[in-house]
Amino acid sequence: MHPRKKPYELILYEYLRIRRGLSSDENSKYRKLKKGYEGELLFDAYIDNLSCDYLSLTDLWFSHNNRFFQVDNILLMNNTIYMYEVKNFLGNYYYENEKLFIEPNQEVDDPLTQLKRSEALLRQLLKNLEFLNHVQAKVVFVNPEFTLLQAPRTSKIVLPSQLNRYFHKLQQAPTRLDISFHHLAEKLQSIRLEKSPYIQYPIYDYNQLKKGIPCRSCHKFFETVEGRTCICHYCGMREALHSAVLRAIEEFAFLFPDQRITTDRVSHWIHLSLPEKRIRYVLNKYYIQKGKNKGAYYVKKNNYT
Ligand SMILES: [Zn+2]
């Protein structure tokens, strides 16, 4: 119903990684975001395969009584509210004295603790919305390379080897979703927060960033243009010039939302020797010109500010 968007923060790190490199802290943050996102995509594939009547809400942040909490997925199905905490852990883990460890013996945050908190907060939130249905909360481990030894016998965990059977079972007696669940989905969409309140943006500066257009495949920068095609000298990938230029403009707009898009700026940003009219062609095709002559700048076509 709502295809999962790549998180803003992950896109930002991807761009910076290519154009200025990441510090070791930023790099571990980036890897964590990437792994989390890949895990959520793996989980979405199971949801997409459901054949019964359902609604699925993804990557939700809520605030309740001044406390923030996140839910990876809420599935409304069988007139039940299922909430999932999706984990893309890889390797051998084990529980000991109700604590979770990765082998050989490093303690990690226990997703069951996280689940307990977000489940309690979601329940309170739903109560405020006068929605008193039962919530079924699970931690789902999606990575096939994940092993959990000495797993606690809780019904709160779904292991990779159980995922198929779990979803098969959920669909055994399909029921039509009551209209009240459609209202609930709309309500949840309307109160969710735009993004995580905990994002700490990396600091970056235009001058630090390498200029040019990175190849979509290997991320090395295009060096030359042949006719109307960019050809990557490293991996051989070909891309239409207008598509590569458009990508670079969108990246510039994402990284510097307060900057006006002008032909000069784009030309400096893409760092390829191109006649100005080629750049203007792309801008005129996908953007709207505002102002005239020297003061001309461009805004996106669906953006009328
Ligand atoms: Zn390449």
GROMACS .gro file of N, CA and C in nm, residues 79-147:
model
  207
   79ASN      N    1  -0.838  -0.855   1.086
   79ASN     CA    2  -0.890  -0.766   1.190
   79ASN      C    3  -0.806  -0.771   1.317
   80THR      N    4  -0.677  -0.776   1.296
   80THR     CA    5  -0.580  -0.776   1.405
   80THR      C    6  -0.471  -0.675   1.370
   81ILE      N    7  -0.409  -0.620   1.474
   81ILE     CA    8  -0.296  -0.529   1.452
   81ILE      C    9  -0.168  -0.606   1.481
   82TYR      N   10  -0.088  -0.626   1.379
   82TYR     CA   11   0.042  -0.690   1.398
   82TYR      C   12   0.149  -0.582   1.391
   83MET      N   13   0.239  -0.582   1.486
   83MET     CA   14   0.352  -0.489   1.474
   83MET      C   15   0.483  -0.567   1.471
   84TYR      N   16   0.574  -0.522   1.385
   84TYR     CA   17   0.699  -0.596   1.367
   84TYR      C   18   0.820  -0.507   1.386
   85GLU      N   19   0.913  -0.562   1.458
   85GLU     CA   20   1.046  -0.503   1.469
   85GLU      C   21   1.135  -0.591   1.382
   86VAL      N   22   1.188  -0.534   1.274
   86VAL     CA   23   1.261  -0.615   1.176
   86VAL      C   24   1.411  -0.603   1.201
   87LYS      N   25   1.478  -0.715   1.215
   87LYS     CA   26   1.622  -0.714   1.242
   87LYS      C   27   1.698  -0.791   1.135
   88ASN      N   28   1.800  -0.728   1.081
   88ASN     CA   29   1.881  -0.790   0.977
   88ASN      C   30   2.015  -0.836   1.036
   89PHE      N   31   2.010  -0.904   1.148
   89PHE     CA   32   2.133  -0.952   1.212
   89PHE      C   33   2.193  -1.066   1.131
   90LEU      N   34   2.325  -1.074   1.138
   90LEU     CA   35   2.395  -1.177   1.062
   90LEU      C   36   2.496  -1.243   1.155
   91GLY      N   37   2.503  -1.374   1.155
   91GLY     CA   38   2.599  -1.445   1.238
   91GLY      C   39   2.532  -1.524   1.349
   92ASN      N   40   2.612  -1.569   1.442
   92ASN     CA   41   2.562  -1.653   1.552
   92ASN      C   42   2.537  -1.571   1.677
   93TYR      N   43   2.416  -1.577   1.725
   93TYR     CA   44   2.379  -1.506   1.847
   93TYR      C   45   2.329  -1.607   1.950
   94TYR      N   46   2.333  -1.568   2.075
   94TYR     CA   47   2.275  -1.655   2.178
   94TYR      C   48   2.224  -1.573   2.296
   95TYR      N   49   2.124  -1.629   2.362
   95TYR     CA   50   2.072  -1.567   2.484
   95TYR      C   51   2.135  -1.634   2.604
   96GLU      N   52   2.172  -1.554   2.701
   96GLU     CA   53   2.221  -1.608   2.827
   96GLU      C   54   2.176  -1.514   2.937
   97ASN      N   55   2.116  -1.568   3.041
   97ASN     CA   56   2.062  -1.486   3.151
   97ASN      C   57   1.978  -1.369   3.098
   98GLU      N   58   1.895  -1.399   3.001
   98GLU     CA   59   1.806  -1.300   2.942
   98GLU      C   60   1.879  -1.183   2.877
   99LYS      N   61   2.002  -1.206   2.840
   99LYS     CA   62   2.075  -1.103   2.764
   99LYS      C   63   2.116  -1.165   2.630
  100LEU      N   64   2.126  -1.078   2.529
  100LEU     CA   65   2.160  -1.127   2.396
  100LEU      C   66   2.307  -1.099   2.365
  101PHE      N   67   2.375  -1.201   2.312
  101PHE     CA   68   2.517  -1.189   2.278
  101PHE      C   69   2.540  -1.233   2.134
  102ILE      N   70   2.643  -1.172   2.073
  102ILE     CA   71   2.691  -1.225   1.945
  102ILE      C   72   2.820  -1.302   1.977
  103GLU      N   73   2.837  -1.415   1.911
  103GLU     CA   74   2.956  -1.496   1.938
  103GLU      C   75   3.083  -1.421   1.898
  104PRO      N   76   3.195  -1.430   1.972
  104PRO     CA   77   3.211  -1.519   2.087
  104PRO      C   78   3.141  -1.471   2.215
  105ASN      N   79   3.151  -1.343   2.253
  105ASN     CA   80   3.081  -1.307   2.377
  105ASN      C   81   3.058  -1.157   2.392
  106GLN      N   82   3.005  -1.096   2.285
  106GLN     CA   83   2.980  -0.952   2.293
  106GLN      C   84   2.832  -0.926   2.310
  107GLU      N   85   2.796  -0.857   2.418
  107GLU     CA   86   2.654  -0.830   2.441
  107GLU      C   87   2.605  -0.724   2.344
  108VAL      N   88   2.484  -0.742   2.293
  108VAL     CA   89   2.422  -0.643   2.202
  108VAL      C   90   2.286  -0.604   2.258
  109ASP      N   91   2.231  -0.494   2.208
  109ASP     CA   92   2.098  -0.453   2.251
  109ASP      C   93   1.996  -0.560   2.215
  110ASP      N   94   1.915  -0.595   2.310
  110ASP     CA   95   1.817  -0.701   2.287
  110ASP      C   96   1.692  -0.643   2.220
  111PRO      N   97   1.662  -0.688   2.098
  111PRO     CA   98   1.542  -0.635   2.030
  111PRO      C   99   1.413  -0.662   2.108
  112LEU      N  100   1.414  -0.765   2.193
  112LEU     CA  101   1.292  -0.793   2.271
  112LEU      C  102   1.264  -0.680   2.370
  113THR      N  103   1.370  -0.620   2.423
  113THR     CA  104   1.354  -0.507   2.514
  113THR      C  105   1.295  -0.387   2.439
  114GLN      N  106   1.351  -0.365   2.321
  114GLN     CA  107   1.302  -0.256   2.236
  114GLN      C  108   1.156  -0.279   2.199
  115LEU      N  109   1.125  -0.404   2.167
  115LEU     CA  110   0.988  -0.438   2.127
  115LEU      C  111   0.889  -0.413   2.241
  116LYS      N  112   0.931  -0.451   2.360
  116LYS     CA  113   0.845  -0.437   2.477
  116LYS      C  114   0.805  -0.290   2.497
  117ARG      N  115   0.904  -0.204   2.483
  117ARG     CA  116   0.879  -0.061   2.501
  117ARG      C  117   0.787  -0.008   2.391
  118SER      N  118   0.821  -0.038   2.263
  118SER     CA  119   0.740   0.019   2.155
  118SER      C  120   0.600  -0.042   2.152
  119GLU      N  121   0.588  -0.168   2.192
  119GLU     CA  122   0.457  -0.231   2.197
  119GLU      C  123   0.369  -0.162   2.302
  120ALA      N  124   0.428  -0.135   2.419
  120ALA     CA  125   0.353  -0.069   2.525
  120ALA      C  126   0.307   0.069   2.481
  121LEU      N  127   0.398   0.141   2.416
  121LEU     CA  128   0.363   0.276   2.372
  121LEU      C  129   0.258   0.274   2.260
  122LEU      N  130   0.271   0.177   2.170
  122LEU     CA  131   0.172   0.168   2.062
  122LEU      C  132   0.034   0.135   2.120
  123ARG      N  133   0.032   0.048   2.217
  123ARG     CA  134  -0.095   0.010   2.280
  123ARG      C  135  -0.163   0.131   2.345
  124GLN      N  136  -0.081   0.212   2.413
  124GLN     CA  137  -0.136   0.332   2.476
  124GLN      C  138  -0.186   0.430   2.371
  125LEU      N  139  -0.110   0.442   2.264
  125LEU     CA  140  -0.150   0.532   2.156
  125LEU      C  141  -0.282   0.487   2.094
  126LEU      N  142  -0.294   0.355   2.072
  126LEU     CA  143  -0.417   0.302   2.012
  126LEU      C  144  -0.535   0.321   2.107
  127LYS      N  145  -0.509   0.309   2.233
  127LYS     CA  146  -0.615   0.330   2.332
  127LYS      C  147  -0.666   0.474   2.324
  128ASN      N  148  -0.572   0.567   2.310
  128ASN     CA  149  -0.610   0.708   2.292
  128ASN      C  150  -0.694   0.728   2.168
  129LEU      N  151  -0.666   0.648   2.066
  129LEU     CA  152  -0.743   0.657   1.941
  129LEU      C  153  -0.872   0.576   1.952
  130GLU      N  154  -0.899   0.527   2.071
  130GLU     CA  155  -1.016   0.444   2.099
  130GLU      C  156  -1.019   0.318   2.013
  131PHE      N  157  -0.899   0.265   1.995
  131PHE     CA  158  -0.887   0.142   1.920
  131PHE      C  159  -0.836   0.035   2.015
  132LEU      N  160  -0.923  -0.053   2.055
  132LEU     CA  161  -0.888  -0.141   2.166
  132LEU      C  162  -0.854  -0.283   2.120
  133ASN      N  163  -0.835  -0.298   1.989
  133ASN     CA  164  -0.805  -0.434   1.942
  133ASN      C  165  -0.671  -0.484   1.994
  134HIS      N  166  -0.661  -0.611   1.989
  134HIS     CA  167  -0.542  -0.678   2.033
  134HIS      C  168  -0.423  -0.644   1.942
  135VAL      N  169  -0.306  -0.626   2.001
  135VAL     CA  170  -0.184  -0.605   1.922
  135VAL      C  171  -0.098  -0.729   1.935
  136GLN      N  172  -0.051  -0.779   1.824
  136GLN     CA  173   0.046  -0.890   1.827
  136GLN      C  174   0.181  -0.837   1.783
  137ALA      N  175   0.276  -0.838   1.874
  137ALA     CA  176   0.407  -0.779   1.843
  137ALA      C  177   0.513  -0.888   1.829
  138LYS      N  178   0.597  -0.873   1.728
  138LYS     CA  179   0.702  -0.973   1.702
  138LYS      C  180   0.833  -0.906   1.664
  139VAL      N  181   0.941  -0.969   1.703
  139VAL     CA  182   1.071  -0.936   1.646
  139VAL      C  183   1.095  -1.036   1.535
  140VAL      N  184   1.123  -0.986   1.416
  140VAL     CA  185   1.144  -1.075   1.302
  140VAL      C  186   1.290  -1.066   1.258
  141PHE      N  187   1.358  -1.177   1.259
  141PHE     CA  188   1.495  -1.183   1.209
  141PHE      C  189   1.488  -1.229   1.065
  142VAL      N  190   1.529  -1.144   0.973
  142VAL     CA  191   1.504  -1.174   0.831
  142VAL      C  192   1.623  -1.233   0.758
  143ASN      N  193   1.743  -1.217   0.814
  143ASN     CA  194   1.859  -1.259   0.737
  143ASN      C  195   1.878  -1.411   0.745
  144PRO      N  196   1.881  -1.479   0.629
  144PRO     CA  197   1.896  -1.626   0.630
  144PRO      C  198   2.028  -1.670   0.695
  145GLU      N  199   2.124  -1.578   0.705
  145GLU     CA  200   2.254  -1.611   0.765
  145GLU      C  201   2.254  -1.584   0.916
  146PHE      N  202   2.137  -1.573   0.974
  146PHE     CA  203   2.128  -1.547   1.117
  146PHE      C  204   2.096  -1.677   1.192
  147THR      N  205   2.169  -1.701   1.298
  147THR     CA  206   2.139  -1.817   1.383
  147THR      C  207   2.121  -1.770   1.526
   0.00000   0.00000   0.00000
